[in-house]
mmCIF file of C-alpha atoms in Angstrom:
data_model
loop_
_atom_site.group_PDB
_atom_site.id
_atom_site.type_symbol
_atom_site.label_atom_id
_atom_site.label_comp_id
_atom_site.label_asym_id
_atom_site.label_seq_id
_atom_site.Cartn_x
_atom_site.Cartn_y
_atom_site.Cartn_z
ATOM 1 C CA MET U 1 75.307 51.079 155.904
ATOM 2 C CA MET U 2 78.154 52.962 154.234
ATOM 3 C CA GLY U 3 81.889 52.537 154.305
ATOM 4 C CA ALA U 4 84.877 54.484 153.024
ATOM 5 C CA ASP U 5 87.929 53.243 151.153
ATOM 6 C CA ASP U 6 91.308 54.001 152.687
ATOM 7 C CA ASP U 7 92.069 56.662 150.065
ATOM 8 C CA THR U 8 88.741 58.486 150.441
ATOM 9 C CA GLY U 9 88.247 61.541 152.610
ATOM 10 C CA VAL U 10 85.240 63.511 153.765
ATOM 11 C CA CYS U 11 85.054 67.030 155.080
ATOM 12 C CA GLY U 12 82.564 68.367 157.586
ATOM 13 C CA PHE U 13 81.953 69.815 160.999
ATOM 14 C CA LEU U 14 82.282 67.948 164.285
ATOM 15 C CA TRP U 15 79.368 69.442 166.226
ATOM 16 C CA PRO U 16 78.673 66.439 168.474
ATOM 17 C CA THR U 17 81.462 65.471 170.802
ATOM 18 C CA CYS U 18 83.403 62.323 169.986
ATOM 19 C CA SER U 19 81.832 60.508 172.931
ATOM 20 C CA ARG U 20 78.427 60.848 171.241
ATOM 21 C CA LEU U 21 79.621 59.123 168.061
ATOM 22 C CA VAL U 22 79.675 55.340 167.697
ATOM 23 C CA ARG U 23 82.875 53.505 166.812
ATOM 24 C CA CYS U 24 82.970 51.590 163.540
ATOM 25 C CA HIS U 25 82.564 47.809 163.606
ATOM 26 C CA SER U 26 86.059 46.501 164.393
ATOM 27 C CA SER U 27 86.162 43.584 161.957
ATOM 28 C CA ASP U 28 85.552 45.543 158.760
ATOM 29 C CA ASN U 29 85.337 49.260 159.719
ATOM 30 C CA SER U 30 81.688 49.400 158.722
ATOM 31 C CA CYS U 31 78.820 51.292 160.313
ATOM 32 C CA ARG U 32 75.585 49.627 161.360
ATOM 33 C CA GLN U 33 73.790 52.954 161.799
ATOM 34 C CA PRO U 34 71.929 54.253 158.723
ATOM 35 C CA ASN U 35 73.309 57.327 156.916
ATOM 36 C CA THR U 36 76.791 57.122 158.439
ATOM 37 C CA ILE U 37 80.258 56.526 157.045
ATOM 38 C CA CYS U 38 83.320 55.151 158.831
ATOM 39 C CA VAL U 39 86.098 57.776 159.116
ATOM 40 C CA HIS U 40 89.245 58.425 161.138
ATOM 41 C CA HIS U 41 88.638 61.818 162.738
ATOM 42 C CA PRO U 42 91.728 63.569 164.188
ATOM 43 C CA GLN U 43 89.691 65.146 167.000
ATOM 44 C CA CYS U 44 88.492 61.687 168.091
ATOM 45 C CA ASP U 45 91.976 60.269 168.740
ATOM 46 C CA ASP U 46 91.943 58.987 165.150
ATOM 47 C CA PHE U 47 89.697 56.054 166.112
ATOM 48 C CA PRO U 48 87.378 54.846 163.350
ATOM 49 C CA ILE U 49 83.992 56.441 164.098
ATOM 50 C CA CYS U 50 80.635 56.395 162.337
ATOM 51 C CA TYR U 51 80.259 59.936 161.007
ATOM 52 C CA PRO U 52 76.777 61.214 160.021
ATOM 53 C CA VAL U 53 76.555 61.764 156.263
ATOM 54 C CA THR U 54 74.336 64.802 156.902
ATOM 55 C CA MET U 55 77.330 66.563 158.478
ATOM 56 C CA ILE U 56 79.513 66.247 155.374
ATOM 57 C CA ASP U 57 79.821 69.630 153.668
ATOM 58 C CA TYR U 58 80.613 69.328 149.961
ATOM 59 C CA LYS U 59 80.322 73.113 149.470
ATOM 60 C CA MET U 60 83.075 73.687 152.008
ATOM 61 C CA CYS U 61 85.263 70.864 150.671
ATOM 62 C CA PRO U 62 84.221 69.832 147.160
ATOM 63 C CA PRO U 63 85.480 66.504 145.786
ATOM 64 C CA MET U 64 88.838 66.758 144.029
ATOM 65 C CA LYS U 65 88.878 65.929 140.334
ATOM 66 C CA ASN U 66 92.486 64.773 140.122
ATOM 67 C CA LYS U 67 94.478 62.681 142.524
ATOM 68 C CA SER U 68 97.821 64.409 142.903
ATOM 69 C CA ILE U 69 100.558 63.009 145.073
ATOM 70 C CA LEU U 70 102.022 65.718 147.256
ATOM 71 C CA LYS U 71 105.362 65.373 149.009
ATOM 72 C CA TRP U 72 107.054 67.449 151.644
ATOM 73 C CA LYS U 73 110.322 67.429 153.489
ATOM 74 C CA GLN U 74 110.188 65.889 156.926
ATOM 75 C CA ASN U 75 112.289 68.318 158.926
ATOM 76 C CA ALA U 76 109.529 69.909 160.948
ATOM 77 C CA MET U 77 110.116 72.165 163.896
ATOM 78 C CA THR U 78 107.831 73.066 166.767
ATOM 79 C CA VAL U 79 106.569 76.630 166.422
ATOM 80 C CA ALA U 80 104.032 76.722 169.278
ATOM 81 C CA GLY U 81 103.614 74.666 172.428
ATOM 82 C CA GLY U 82 105.882 71.653 172.747
ATOM 83 C CA ASN U 83 106.125 71.905 176.517
ATOM 84 C CA GLY U 84 103.546 69.259 177.357
ATOM 85 C CA ALA U 85 99.823 69.746 177.807
ATOM 86 C CA GLY U 86 99.001 72.563 180.187
ATOM 87 C CA GLN U 87 97.630 76.042 180.630
ATOM 88 C CA GLU U 88 100.804 78.117 180.855
ATOM 89 C CA LEU U 89 101.432 80.549 177.985
ATOM 90 C CA ASN U 90 104.128 78.267 176.542
ATOM 91 C CA GLN U 91 101.759 75.264 176.587
ATOM 92 C CA LEU U 92 98.688 74.133 174.686
ATOM 93 C CA ASN U 93 96.037 71.568 175.558
ATOM 94 C CA ARG U 94 94.373 69.987 172.517
ATOM 95 C CA PRO U 95 94.967 72.630 169.850
ATOM 96 C CA VAL U 96 92.443 71.890 167.097
ATOM 97 C CA GLY U 97 92.301 74.872 164.736
ATOM 98 C CA ILE U 98 94.901 77.350 163.536
ATOM 99 C CA PHE U 99 95.104 80.457 161.380
ATOM 100 C CA ILE U 100 98.365 81.968 160.123
ATOM 101 C CA ASP U 101 98.321 85.646 159.183
ATOM 102 C CA GLU U 102 100.453 87.487 156.631
ATOM 103 C CA ARG U 103 103.091 88.241 159.315
ATOM 104 C CA LYS U 104 103.396 84.497 160.099
ATOM 105 C CA ASN U 105 101.709 84.908 163.486
ATOM 106 C CA ILE U 106 99.735 81.806 164.469
ATOM 107 C CA PHE U 107 96.277 81.984 166.035
ATOM 108 C CA ILE U 108 95.391 78.741 167.830
ATOM 109 C CA ALA U 109 92.055 77.395 169.055
ATOM 110 C CA ASP U 110 93.388 75.881 172.294
ATOM 111 C CA SER U 111 90.310 73.748 172.919
ATOM 112 C CA GLU U 112 90.847 72.211 176.365
ATOM 113 C CA ASN U 113 92.130 75.532 177.745
ATOM 114 C CA HIS U 114 88.992 77.242 176.379
ATOM 115 C CA ARG U 115 90.948 80.048 174.762
ATOM 116 C CA ILE U 116 92.351 81.500 171.556
ATOM 117 C CA VAL U 117 96.094 82.107 171.723
ATOM 118 C CA GLU U 118 98.210 84.218 169.367
ATOM 119 C CA TRP U 119 101.839 83.166 168.921
ATOM 120 C CA LYS U 120 103.938 85.887 167.322
ATOM 121 C CA TYR U 121 106.398 84.743 164.664
ATOM 122 C CA ASN U 122 109.442 83.201 166.440
ATOM 123 C CA GLY U 123 107.743 83.764 169.819
ATOM 124 C CA LYS U 124 108.505 81.621 172.861
ATOM 125 C CA GLU U 125 104.994 81.852 174.319
ATOM 126 C CA GLY U 126 101.518 82.854 173.303
ATOM 127 C CA GLN U 127 99.195 85.664 174.274
ATOM 128 C CA ILE U 128 95.536 84.996 175.128
ATOM 129 C CA ILE U 129 93.315 87.041 172.822
ATOM 130 C CA ALA U 130 89.927 85.453 173.621
ATOM 131 C CA GLY U 131 88.593 83.293 176.428
ATOM 132 C CA GLY U 132 91.040 82.054 179.025
ATOM 133 C CA ASN U 133 88.491 82.615 181.804
ATOM 134 C CA TRP U 134 87.771 78.898 182.169
ATOM 135 C CA GLN U 135 84.980 77.261 180.230
ATOM 136 C CA GLY U 136 81.589 78.893 180.103
ATOM 137 C CA ASN U 137 79.043 80.670 177.956
ATOM 138 C CA GLN U 138 79.589 84.264 179.060
ATOM 139 C CA THR U 139 80.895 86.789 176.503
ATOM 140 C CA ASN U 140 84.407 86.565 177.995
ATOM 141 C CA GLN U 141 84.423 82.743 178.027
ATOM 142 C CA LEU U 142 84.739 79.954 175.473
ATOM 143 C CA ASN U 143 83.854 76.286 175.707
ATOM 144 C CA GLU U 144 86.133 74.057 173.624
ATOM 145 C CA PRO U 145 86.746 76.391 170.661
ATOM 146 C CA THR U 146 87.434 74.446 167.471
ATOM 147 C CA ASP U 147 88.642 77.042 164.977
ATOM 148 C CA VAL U 148 89.679 80.647 164.505
ATOM 149 C CA VAL U 149 89.867 82.898 161.440
ATOM 150 C CA VAL U 150 91.236 86.450 161.318
ATOM 151 C CA ASP U 151 89.969 88.948 158.751
ATOM 152 C CA GLN U 152 93.210 90.837 158.287
ATOM 153 C CA GLU U 153 91.595 93.855 156.603
ATOM 154 C CA SER U 154 89.069 94.577 159.354
ATOM 155 C CA HIS U 155 91.103 92.912 162.162
ATOM 156 C CA LEU U 156 87.990 90.902 163.010
ATOM 157 C CA ILE U 157 88.537 87.577 164.788
ATOM 158 C CA ILE U 158 85.912 84.894 164.122
ATOM 159 C CA ILE U 159 85.786 81.985 166.564
ATOM 160 C CA ALA U 160 83.933 78.677 166.285
ATOM 161 C CA ASP U 161 83.032 78.120 169.934
ATOM 162 C CA GLY U 162 82.358 74.387 169.658
ATOM 163 C CA SER U 163 80.581 73.260 172.815
ATOM 164 C CA ASN U 164 78.661 76.546 173.100
ATOM 165 C CA ARG U 165 77.502 75.965 169.521
ATOM 166 C CA ARG U 166 78.048 79.584 168.583
ATOM 167 C CA LEU U 167 80.205 81.713 166.328
ATOM 168 C CA GLY U 168 81.658 84.803 167.913
ATOM 169 C CA ASN U 169 83.567 87.772 166.612
ATOM 170 C CA GLY U 170 85.369 90.666 168.113
#
């Protein structure tokens, strides 16, 4: 049984869906399953879940040596979506991963719409650049994509296609 302090974070992949993970014990946020740690995962509605230790990736997110306190101004503005959940080009439905290129364009893994959307800087709506043909495992379909990265030199788009358990590029 493992537990995490409130100021501790872990970094890893969420390959199983949230429904396959067990919630932490409510009285003390502990896990009864071996080799798990209780975390708040943003893709699981921030409920405390028992996260498998084997899925933690210290190479991807090594522990920090110093504990800095970072502050930011709280005058945020919506730059994509903001028109309720939906499938129109000015809407998103569970955006889970983003990439911002050097021109300030935003690439969004729009998970529940099974697509990757590019929002041009100061744009009012997005443009579908991958998927958007409902969920599936064909080459023109995605199934709950979780992240997107753009190699700006080669213009290669790399997509983590979550529920298909594949990485794609194009």
